[in-house]
Amino acid sequence: MREAGMESVTIAVVGSGYVGLVAAACFAEIGHRVICVDNDESKVKTLREGGVPIHEEYLPELLARHRGDRLEFTTDLRAAAQAAQAIFIAVGTPQSRTGSADLSYVDAVASEIARAIDSYKVIVEKSTVPVYTNEWIRRVIERNGVPTEMFDVTSNPEFLREGTAVVDFLQPDRLVVGAATERASQLLKSLYAPLTSGEYYKLTQAVPGPCSEKMPPPLLATSTKAAEIIKHASNAFLATKISFINVVANICEAAGADVEEVARGIGMDSRIGPKFLRAGVGYGGSCFPKDVAAFRHVAETVGVDFGLLREVEKINEEQKLRFFQKIRSALWTFRAKKIGVLGLAFKGGTDDVRESPALDVVKRLLHEGCIVTAFDPAATERSKEFLPPSAEMRYADDPYAAAQDADALLILNDWQEFGELDLAKLHYTLRYPIVIDGRNLYAPAQMIEQGFTYLSVGRPGLQQPADPSGAFRRAQTKDDATV
Ligand code: NAD
C-alpha cells in the first residue's frame, strides 16, 4: 500500500486500553510495526493468545489480521521503547479528588521511558492531558539524565468514540499534531501519511467510513499546548451541548413541546449542526465527566473562571436525578417492584461502564428496594464487577427476558436493537406495559397506540389513564396484545 517515500515506522504504544489497543491495531493496519505495551500481565496474555479484551467493532478483525506480524504485545516497556522511533503514551488519566487529571500513570511511564532511551525518540501524548503536561514530561525525562537532543515530546490527542473507535481512528474528521520541532512534526506526519495521502482508502480491505482517496482527513499542525487544549476544549464543548439540550428538553417537557422537533430545528442551522443535540439521561463514560472537571481545573489554575463548566456538570447531575423522579412518578412506590433495564454501558456499542448513568440509575433502584433484571448486549460482565448478581440484581440474556413480568421497563442506553423491539411481544411480556425511555428511541404516539404508558425525555408524557380495575394491566396472551 505504500507509495515511494512512505516509510514504515516502528511504534511503541504504552497502555492497551480502549485508546491504546485501537491505536496499535490501526497503526499496524496502515503499515507500521507496532509494539503494544501494558503492565497488566493478564491483559497482555489474553492479547497474545488471540483474545480481544474490549468490545469494539472491527477490532477483532484488525487484531487477527496483524497479530504476530506487524503487531506484538509485551509487558517490557524498556525493550519496546528502545526498538521504537515513536513512543505513544496511552495510559489512563483519571479524575483526582480535586477534579484535576491524575497524571501519575503518565509520570510513571515517562520515567520508565527516560531510563530506556538510547537513541532519538519522539514521545507522543495520546492520553488526554492538561496543558503543560508536555513540559512536565520533558522535565521528568531530563531529570533522568537524558540530553535534550535525544528526544522530543509531542501531543497527538485522540478523538475516537467508543463503539466506533476503529472507524473514527482510520477515518477521522481531523488529525491534530502538536510538535515543537520540525523533526518530530515530520515523523508524526509520516505516521499518518497513509491516511492523509488517501492511500489507505484505495485498499479493498480498508475499514469503510466517510473518508476516501479524494477526501482524506486533514492534519492540523499546532503547538503542543494548543493540541493539549484542543482535546480538552472539544470534550468540554460536546458535554456543554449535551447539557444544553437537556435543559431545553426540560423546558419542552414543562411546555408540552417535543424536544426532538426543537433539536431538529436548532440543528438545521449550519452554525450549530445536528449532532450532540440528543436529550437523555445525561452524559457519562470515561471521558466527558473527568475531562470537563479537568478543564475547569486547568482554567482555575491559570486564573480563569470557567463557571459555565460548573453549570454543565450541575445540569448533568440534575438530569440523572430528574430521570429517577420520572421513574418514581410512574411507579409511585419502589419497594419490591420488579424493574426491567435495557442498557448498562454508558452508551450503545461499547462494553464500557465507567461513569455510566445507567449503573447510577440501577444502584438507586436497588437502594430503594427494587428487584432489577438487566440486559446489555456487551456490558454484562463489566457491570457484574460493580453490581454483583444477587436475588435483587439479575442479568438477562435478551431484552424480553429483562422485561419478563416487570412492573416497568427502562431504556438506559442506545444500542440499536433497543429501538427495534417487537412491541407486541414486549407488551405481553411486561406485567404492566410501562416503558420509561431515557434515550428517546421510540415515537410517543407509536407507543401509546401500542398500549404502553410511555415516558421519555423532553417530550409530553403519554400515560394510559390510571384504572384501578386493571384496564392497563398486561394482555394475558399474545392474541390479547395490542398490536
Ligand atoms: P484504559 O483504562 O482503557 O487503558 C489504560 C491502559 O493503560 C490499561 O490497560 C492499563 O493497564 C495501562 N497502563 C497503566 N499504567 C501503565 C504502565 N505504567 N505501563 C503500561 N501500561 C499501563 O484507558 P482508555 O480509555 O484507553 O484511555 C486512555 C487515555 O486516552 C485517557 O487519557 C483517556 O482520557 C484518553 N481517551 C480516551 C478515549 C475513550 O473513549 N476511552 C477517547 C479519547 C481519549
Coordinates of C-alpha atoms and ligand atoms in Angstrom, one line a residue:
M1 CA 0.0 0.0 0.0
R2 CA 3.0 2.3 0.4
E3 CA 4.0 5.0 -2.1
A4 CA 7.7 5.7 -2.6
G5 CA 8.9 7.7 0.3
M6 CA 6.3 6.4 2.8
E7 CA 8.2 4.5 5.4
S8 CA 7.0 2.0 7.9
V9 CA 7.8 3.4 11.3
T10 CA 8.3 1.3 14.5
I11 CA 6.0 2.5 17.2
A12 CA 5.5 1.6 20.8
V13 CA 2.1 2.2 22.3
V14 CA 2.1 2.2 26.1
G15 CA -1.3 1.2 27.5
S16 CA -3.5 -1.2 25.7
G17 CA -6.9 0.0 26.8
Y18 CA -9.7 1.5 24.7
V19 CA -7.4 4.0 23.1
G20 CA -4.0 2.3 23.1
L21 CA -5.2 -1.1 21.7
V22 CA -7.3 0.6 19.0
A23 CA -4.4 2.9 18.1
A24 CA -2.0 0.0 18.0
A25 CA -4.2 -2.1 15.7
C26 CA -4.9 0.8 13.4
F27 CA -1.2 1.8 13.1
A28 CA -0.5 -1.8 12.1
E29 CA -3.4 -1.6 9.7
I30 CA -1.7 1.4 7.9
G31 CA 1.6 -0.4 7.6
H32 CA 3.6 0.3 10.7
R33 CA 5.3 -2.1 13.0
V34 CA 3.7 -1.8 16.4
I35 CA 4.7 -3.0 19.9
C36 CA 1.8 -2.6 22.3
V37 CA 2.8 -2.5 25.9
D38 CA 0.8 -2.9 29.1
N39 CA 1.7 -3.6 32.7
D40 CA -1.4 -5.7 33.2
E41 CA 0.1 -9.2 32.6
S42 CA -3.3 -10.9 32.2
K43 CA -4.4 -8.4 29.5
V44 CA -1.1 -9.0 27.6
K45 CA -1.5 -12.8 27.9
T46 CA -5.1 -12.5 26.5
L47 CA -4.0 -10.4 23.6
R48 CA -1.1 -12.7 22.8
E49 CA -3.4 -15.7 22.8
G50 CA -5.8 -14.1 20.4
G51 CA -8.3 -12.7 22.8
V52 CA -9.9 -9.3 22.5
P53 CA -10.4 -7.7 25.9
I54 CA -12.8 -4.9 24.8
H55 CA -15.9 -4.8 22.7
E56 CA -15.2 -2.6 19.6
E57 CA -16.4 -3.1 16.0
Y58 CA -13.7 -4.2 13.6
L59 CA -11.1 -4.6 16.3
P60 CA -11.2 -8.4 16.3
E61 CA -10.7 -8.4 12.5
L62 CA -7.7 -6.0 12.7
L63 CA -6.1 -7.8 15.6
A64 CA -6.4 -11.1 13.7
R65 CA -5.0 -9.6 10.6
H66 CA -1.9 -8.1 12.2
R67 CA -1.1 -10.0 15.4
G68 CA 2.2 -11.8 15.2
D69 CA 3.1 -10.0 12.0
R70 CA 3.2 -6.2 12.4
L71 CA 1.6 -6.2 15.8
E72 CA 3.0 -7.7 19.0
F73 CA 2.2 -7.4 22.7
T74 CA 4.5 -7.2 25.7
T75 CA 4.9 -6.1 29.3
D76 CA 8.5 -5.0 28.5
L77 CA 8.3 -1.2 28.2
R78 CA 12.1 -0.8 28.1
A79 CA 12.6 -3.1 25.1
A80 CA 9.6 -1.6 23.3
A81 CA 10.9 1.9 23.9
Q82 CA 14.4 1.1 22.6
A83 CA 13.0 -0.6 19.5
A84 CA 10.6 2.3 18.6
Q85 CA 11.1 5.6 16.8
A86 CA 7.9 6.9 18.3
I87 CA 6.5 6.1 21.7
F88 CA 2.8 6.8 22.3
I89 CA 1.6 7.2 25.9
A90 CA -2.0 6.0 26.1
V91 CA -2.4 5.2 29.8
G92 CA -5.4 6.4 31.9
T93 CA -5.6 10.0 33.2
P94 CA -8.5 9.6 35.7
Q95 CA -10.0 12.3 37.8
S96 CA -8.3 13.0 41.1
R97 CA -10.1 14.0 44.2
T98 CA -9.7 17.7 43.4
G99 CA -11.1 17.3 39.9
S100 CA -7.8 17.7 38.2
A101 CA -6.4 14.9 36.0
D102 CA -4.4 12.3 37.9
L103 CA -1.2 12.2 35.9
S104 CA 0.6 9.7 38.0
Y105 CA 0.4 6.9 35.3
V106 CA 1.8 9.3 32.7
D107 CA 4.6 10.3 35.1
A108 CA 5.5 6.7 35.8
V109 CA 5.6 5.9 32.1
A110 CA 7.7 9.0 31.3
S111 CA 10.2 7.9 33.9
E112 CA 10.4 4.4 32.5
I113 CA 10.9 5.7 29.0
A114 CA 13.6 8.0 30.2
R115 CA 15.5 5.1 31.7
A116 CA 15.2 3.2 28.4
I117 CA 16.2 5.9 25.9
D118 CA 19.3 5.0 23.9
S119 CA 18.7 7.0 20.7
Y120 CA 16.5 9.8 19.4
K121 CA 12.8 9.2 20.2
V122 CA 9.6 11.1 19.6
I123 CA 7.4 10.7 22.7
V124 CA 3.7 11.3 21.9
E125 CA 0.9 12.2 24.4
K126 CA -2.1 10.2 23.2
S127 CA -3.7 10.2 26.6
T128 CA -6.0 13.3 27.3
V129 CA -3.9 15.6 29.4
P130 CA -4.0 19.2 30.7
V131 CA -2.0 21.9 29.0
Y132 CA 1.6 22.0 30.3
T133 CA 1.8 18.2 30.6
N134 CA 4.2 18.2 27.7
E135 CA 6.6 20.4 29.6
W136 CA 6.3 18.2 32.7
I137 CA 7.1 15.0 30.6
R138 CA 10.1 16.8 29.2
R139 CA 11.3 17.8 32.7
V140 CA 10.8 14.2 34.0
I141 CA 12.9 12.8 31.2
E142 CA 15.7 15.4 31.5
R143 CA 15.8 14.8 35.3
N144 CA 16.6 11.2 34.5
G145 CA 19.7 12.4 32.7
V146 CA 18.6 12.3 29.1
P147 CA 20.1 15.0 26.9
T148 CA 17.6 17.4 25.3
E149 CA 18.6 16.5 21.7
M150 CA 17.8 12.8 22.3
F151 CA 14.0 13.3 22.4
D152 CA 11.0 15.4 21.5
V153 CA 7.7 15.4 23.4
T154 CA 4.7 15.9 21.1
S155 CA 0.9 15.9 21.5
N156 CA -1.4 13.9 19.3
P157 CA -4.8 13.9 21.0
E158 CA -7.3 11.1 20.3
F159 CA -10.9 11.9 19.3
L160 CA -12.2 8.4 18.8
R161 CA -15.6 7.5 20.3
E162 CA -16.0 4.1 22.0
G163 CA -18.3 1.9 19.9
T164 CA -17.0 3.3 16.6
A165 CA -13.3 3.6 17.7
V166 CA -11.7 1.8 14.8
V167 CA -13.6 3.8 12.1
D168 CA -13.0 7.0 14.0
F169 CA -9.3 6.3 14.1
L170 CA -8.9 5.4 10.5
Q171 CA -11.5 7.8 9.1
P172 CA -11.1 10.8 11.4
D173 CA -12.7 14.3 11.0
R174 CA -9.2 15.7 11.6
L175 CA -5.8 14.8 12.9
V176 CA -4.1 17.1 15.4
V177 CA -0.4 17.1 15.7
G178 CA 1.3 19.4 18.2
A179 CA 5.1 19.5 18.0
A180 CA 7.8 22.0 18.8
T181 CA 10.5 20.8 16.3
E182 CA 10.3 20.1 12.6
R183 CA 12.0 16.7 13.1
A184 CA 9.2 15.5 15.5
S185 CA 6.5 17.0 13.4
Q186 CA 7.7 15.3 10.2
L187 CA 7.8 11.9 12.0
L188 CA 4.2 12.3 13.2
K189 CA 3.1 13.4 9.7
S190 CA 4.8 10.4 8.1
L191 CA 3.0 8.1 10.6
Y192 CA -0.4 9.4 9.4
A193 CA 0.7 9.7 5.7
P194 CA -1.3 6.6 4.6
L195 CA -4.4 8.4 5.8
T196 CA -3.7 12.0 4.8
S197 CA -2.5 11.0 1.3
G198 CA -5.7 8.9 0.8
E199 CA -3.6 5.8 0.0
Y200 CA -5.3 3.7 2.7
Y201 CA -8.8 4.3 1.3
K202 CA -7.7 2.7 -2.1
L203 CA -7.3 -0.7 -0.4
T204 CA -10.1 -3.2 -0.9
Q205 CA -9.8 -4.4 2.7
A206 CA -9.8 -0.8 4.1
V207 CA -12.2 -0.4 7.0
P208 CA -15.2 1.6 5.5
G209 CA -16.0 5.1 6.6
P210 CA -16.6 8.7 5.5
C211 CA -13.0 9.4 4.1
S212 CA -11.9 8.5 0.6
E213 CA -8.9 8.8 -1.6
K214 CA -10.3 12.1 -2.9
M215 CA -11.5 13.3 0.6
P216 CA -8.7 12.3 3.0
P217 CA -8.7 13.7 6.6
P218 CA -6.9 17.0 7.1
L219 CA -4.0 17.2 9.5
L220 CA -3.7 20.3 11.7
A221 CA -0.2 21.1 12.9
T222 CA -0.2 23.2 16.1
S223 CA 1.9 24.0 19.1
T224 CA 2.0 21.3 21.7
K225 CA 0.0 23.5 24.1
A226 CA -2.7 24.2 21.5
A227 CA -3.0 20.5 20.8
E228 CA -3.5 19.7 24.5
I229 CA -6.1 22.5 24.8
I230 CA -7.9 21.4 21.6
K231 CA -8.7 18.0 23.2
H232 CA -10.0 19.3 26.5
A233 CA -11.9 22.1 24.8
S234 CA -13.5 19.7 22.3
N235 CA -14.8 17.4 25.1
A236 CA -15.9 20.3 27.2
F237 CA -17.8 21.8 24.3
L238 CA -19.5 18.4 23.5
A239 CA -20.6 18.0 27.1
T240 CA -21.9 21.5 27.1
K241 CA -24.0 20.8 24.0
I242 CA -25.5 17.7 25.8
S243 CA -26.3 19.7 29.0
F244 CA -27.7 22.5 26.9
I245 CA -30.2 20.3 25.1
N246 CA -31.1 18.5 28.3
V247 CA -32.2 21.8 29.8
V248 CA -34.1 22.7 26.6
A249 CA -35.7 19.2 27.0
N250 CA -36.8 20.1 30.5
I251 CA -38.4 23.3 29.2
C252 CA -40.1 21.3 26.4
E253 CA -41.5 18.9 28.9
A254 CA -43.0 21.7 31.0
A255 CA -44.3 23.5 28.0
G256 CA -45.7 20.4 26.2
A257 CA -43.4 20.6 23.2
D258 CA -41.3 17.8 21.7
V259 CA -37.5 18.3 22.2
E260 CA -36.8 16.1 19.1
E261 CA -38.6 18.7 16.9
V262 CA -36.9 21.5 18.7
A263 CA -33.5 19.9 18.3
R264 CA -34.1 19.3 14.6
G265 CA -34.9 22.9 14.2
I266 CA -31.8 24.1 16.1
G267 CA -29.5 21.6 14.3
M268 CA -30.6 22.6 10.8
D269 CA -28.6 25.8 11.5
S270 CA -25.3 25.1 9.9
R271 CA -23.6 27.2 12.6
I272 CA -24.9 24.7 15.2
G273 CA -25.2 21.4 13.5
P274 CA -27.5 18.4 14.4
K275 CA -25.0 16.3 16.4
F276 CA -24.9 16.0 20.1
L277 CA -28.4 17.5 20.4
R278 CA -30.0 14.3 21.8
A279 CA -31.7 14.8 25.1
G280 CA -31.3 11.9 27.5
V281 CA -30.3 10.8 31.0
G282 CA -27.1 12.8 31.0
Y283 CA -23.6 12.1 29.7
G284 CA -21.3 9.6 31.2
G285 CA -18.4 7.4 30.2
S286 CA -14.7 7.6 31.0
C287 CA -14.0 10.9 29.2
F288 CA -16.7 13.7 29.5
P289 CA -17.1 13.7 33.3
K290 CA -13.4 13.7 34.0
D291 CA -12.3 15.9 31.1
V292 CA -14.9 18.6 32.0
A293 CA -13.7 18.6 35.6
A294 CA -10.0 18.6 34.4
F295 CA -10.5 21.5 32.0
R296 CA -12.4 23.5 34.7
H297 CA -9.4 22.8 37.0
V298 CA -6.9 23.9 34.3
A299 CA -8.9 27.2 33.9
E300 CA -8.8 27.7 37.7
T301 CA -5.0 27.1 37.7
V302 CA -4.4 29.7 35.1
G303 CA -6.7 32.2 36.9
V304 CA -9.7 31.9 34.5
D305 CA -13.2 31.4 35.9
F306 CA -14.9 28.9 33.7
G307 CA -18.2 28.9 35.6
L308 CA -20.0 27.6 32.5
L309 CA -18.4 24.2 33.0
R310 CA -19.6 24.1 36.6
E311 CA -23.2 24.6 35.3
V312 CA -22.6 21.9 32.7
E313 CA -21.7 19.4 35.4
K314 CA -24.5 20.5 37.7
I315 CA -27.1 20.1 34.9
N316 CA -25.8 16.7 34.1
E317 CA -26.1 15.5 37.8
E318 CA -29.6 17.0 38.0
Q319 CA -30.6 15.3 34.7
K320 CA -29.9 11.9 36.3
L321 CA -32.0 12.8 39.3
R322 CA -34.8 14.1 37.2
F323 CA -34.9 10.8 35.3
F324 CA -35.1 9.0 38.6
Q325 CA -38.0 11.2 39.6
K326 CA -39.7 10.3 36.4
I327 CA -39.5 6.6 37.2
R328 CA -40.9 7.4 40.7
S329 CA -43.8 9.3 39.1
A330 CA -44.7 6.3 37.0
L331 CA -44.3 3.7 39.8
W332 CA -45.4 5.6 42.9
T333 CA -43.5 3.3 45.3
F334 CA -40.4 1.3 44.7
R335 CA -40.1 -1.4 47.4
A336 CA -40.2 -4.9 45.8
K337 CA -41.1 -3.5 42.4
K338 CA -39.7 -5.5 39.5
I339 CA -37.8 -3.3 37.0
G340 CA -36.5 -4.4 33.6
V341 CA -33.5 -2.5 32.5
L342 CA -32.2 -2.3 28.9
G343 CA -28.6 -0.9 28.8
L344 CA -25.8 -0.8 31.3
A345 CA -22.9 0.6 29.3
F346 CA -22.6 4.4 29.2
K347 CA -23.9 4.2 25.6
G348 CA -24.7 1.7 23.0
G349 CA -22.0 -0.1 21.0
T350 CA -19.5 -0.5 23.9
D351 CA -18.9 -2.6 27.0
D352 CA -17.5 0.3 28.9
V353 CA -19.5 1.0 32.1
R354 CA -17.2 3.7 33.6
E355 CA -19.3 6.6 34.9
S356 CA -22.4 5.1 33.2
P357 CA -25.6 6.9 34.0
A358 CA -27.3 3.5 33.6
L359 CA -25.4 2.0 36.5
D360 CA -26.2 5.1 38.5
V361 CA -30.0 4.6 38.0
V362 CA -29.8 0.8 38.7
K363 CA -27.9 1.5 42.0
R364 CA -30.6 3.9 43.1
L365 CA -33.3 1.4 42.2
L366 CA -31.6 -1.3 44.3
H367 CA -31.2 1.2 47.1
E368 CA -34.9 1.8 47.1
G369 CA -35.7 -1.9 47.3
C370 CA -36.4 -2.7 43.7
I371 CA -35.6 -6.0 42.0
V372 CA -33.8 -5.3 38.8
T373 CA -33.3 -7.6 35.8
A374 CA -30.9 -6.0 33.3
F375 CA -29.8 -6.7 29.8
D376 CA -26.9 -5.2 27.8
P377 CA -25.5 -6.8 24.6
A378 CA -21.9 -6.3 25.7
A379 CA -21.6 -4.8 29.2
T380 CA -23.0 -7.5 31.5
E381 CA -19.6 -8.9 32.6
R382 CA -18.1 -5.5 33.3
S383 CA -21.3 -4.5 35.2
K384 CA -21.1 -7.5 37.5
E385 CA -17.9 -6.0 38.9
F386 CA -19.9 -3.1 40.3
L387 CA -23.3 -4.8 40.7
P388 CA -22.7 -8.5 41.6
P389 CA -25.6 -10.8 40.7
S390 CA -28.0 -11.4 43.6
A391 CA -31.6 -12.0 44.4
E392 CA -32.3 -8.3 43.7
M393 CA -29.8 -7.8 40.8
R394 CA -30.3 -10.2 38.0
Y395 CA -28.9 -10.3 34.5
A396 CA -30.9 -11.5 31.4
D397 CA -29.8 -12.8 28.1
D398 CA -32.1 -10.8 25.9
P399 CA -34.4 -7.7 26.2
Y400 CA -37.6 -9.8 26.6
A401 CA -36.1 -11.8 29.5
A402 CA -35.3 -8.5 31.2
A403 CA -38.9 -7.3 30.7
Q404 CA -40.5 -10.6 31.9
D405 CA -43.2 -9.8 34.4
A406 CA -41.6 -6.4 35.2
D407 CA -43.6 -3.5 36.6
A408 CA -41.8 -1.2 34.1
L409 CA -39.1 -1.3 31.6
L410 CA -36.3 1.3 31.5
I411 CA -34.3 2.0 28.4
L412 CA -31.0 3.5 29.6
N413 CA -28.7 3.4 26.6
D414 CA -29.0 3.5 22.8
W415 CA -28.0 0.1 21.4
Q416 CA -29.7 -0.1 18.0
E417 CA -31.6 -3.2 19.0
F418 CA -33.3 -1.4 21.8
G419 CA -35.0 0.8 19.3
E420 CA -36.2 -2.2 17.2
L421 CA -38.1 -4.2 19.8
D422 CA -41.2 -6.3 18.9
L423 CA -43.6 -4.1 20.8
A424 CA -46.4 -6.6 20.8
K425 CA -44.2 -9.2 22.4
L426 CA -42.8 -6.6 24.8
H427 CA -46.4 -5.6 25.8
Y428 CA -47.4 -9.1 26.8
T429 CA -44.1 -9.8 28.4
L430 CA -44.3 -6.9 30.9
R431 CA -46.5 -7.2 33.9
Y432 CA -47.6 -3.6 33.3
P433 CA -46.9 -2.0 29.9
I434 CA -44.9 0.9 31.2
V435 CA -41.8 2.0 29.3
I436 CA -39.6 4.8 30.6
D437 CA -37.1 5.7 27.9
G438 CA -34.0 7.7 28.8
R439 CA -32.8 7.8 25.2
N440 CA -36.0 8.7 23.2
L441 CA -35.7 5.6 21.0
Y442 CA -39.5 5.5 20.2
A443 CA -42.1 7.9 19.0
P444 CA -44.5 8.6 21.8
A445 CA -47.6 8.4 19.5
Q446 CA -46.5 4.9 18.3
M447 CA -46.0 3.7 21.9
I448 CA -49.4 4.9 23.1
E449 CA -51.0 3.3 20.1
Q450 CA -49.4 0.1 21.1
G451 CA -51.0 0.4 24.5
F452 CA -48.0 1.5 26.5
T453 CA -47.6 4.1 29.2
Y454 CA -44.6 5.8 27.7
L455 CA -42.4 8.4 29.4
S456 CA -39.3 9.8 27.7
V457 CA -37.1 12.9 27.9
G458 CA -38.3 16.3 26.8
R459 CA -41.5 15.1 25.2
P460 CA -45.0 15.2 26.6
G461 CA -45.5 12.2 28.8
L462 CA -48.1 9.8 27.4
Q463 CA -49.7 7.8 30.1
Q464 CA -52.6 5.4 29.9
P465 CA -55.4 6.6 32.3
A466 CA -54.9 5.0 35.7
D467 CA -57.6 2.5 36.1
P468 CA -57.9 0.6 39.4
S469 CA -59.9 -2.1 37.7
G470 CA -56.7 -3.1 35.9
A471 CA -57.6 -1.8 32.5
F472 CA -54.0 -1.2 31.7
R473 CA -52.6 -4.4 33.1
R474 CA -50.8 -6.5 30.6
A475 CA -52.6 -8.6 28.0
Q476 CA -52.5 -12.2 29.1
T477 CA -51.9 -13.9 25.8
K478 CA -50.4 -12.9 22.5
D479 CA -53.8 -12.6 21.0
D480 CA -54.8 -10.1 23.7
A481 CA -51.9 -8.0 23.0
T482 CA -52.5 -4.6 21.4
V483 CA -50.7 -4.9 18.1
Ligands
NAD1 P1 -7.9 2.4 29.8 O1 -8.1 2.4 31.2 O2 -8.9 1.6 29.0 O3 -6.5 1.9 29.4 C1 -5.3 2.3 30.0 C2 -4.3 1.1 30.0 O4 -3.0 1.6 30.4 C3 -4.7 -0.1 30.8 O5 -4.7 -1.3 30.1 C4 -3.6 -0.1 31.9 O6 -3.3 -1.4 32.3 C5 -2.4 0.5 31.1 N1 -1.4 1.1 32.0 C6 -1.5 1.9 33.1 N2 -0.2 2.1 33.6 C7 0.7 1.5 32.8 C8 2.1 1.5 32.7 N3 2.8 2.1 33.7 N4 2.7 0.8 31.7 C9 1.9 0.1 30.8 N5 0.6 0.2 30.8 C10 0.0 0.9 31.7 O7 -8.0 3.9 29.3 P2 -8.5 4.5 27.9 O8 -10.0 4.6 27.9 O9 -7.8 3.8 26.8 O10 -7.9 6.0 28.0 C11 -6.6 6.2 27.9 C12 -6.4 7.7 27.7 O11 -7.0 8.1 26.4 C13 -7.0 8.6 28.8 O12 -6.3 9.7 29.0 C14 -8.4 9.0 28.1 O13 -8.9 10.2 28.6 C15 -8.0 9.2 26.7 N6 -9.0 9.0 25.7 C16 -10.0 8.0 25.9 C17 -11.0 7.8 25.0 C18 -12.0 6.8 25.2 O14 -13.1 6.8 24.5 N7 -11.8 5.8 26.0 C19 -11.0 8.7 23.8 C20 -10.1 9.6 23.7 C21 -9.1 9.8 24.6

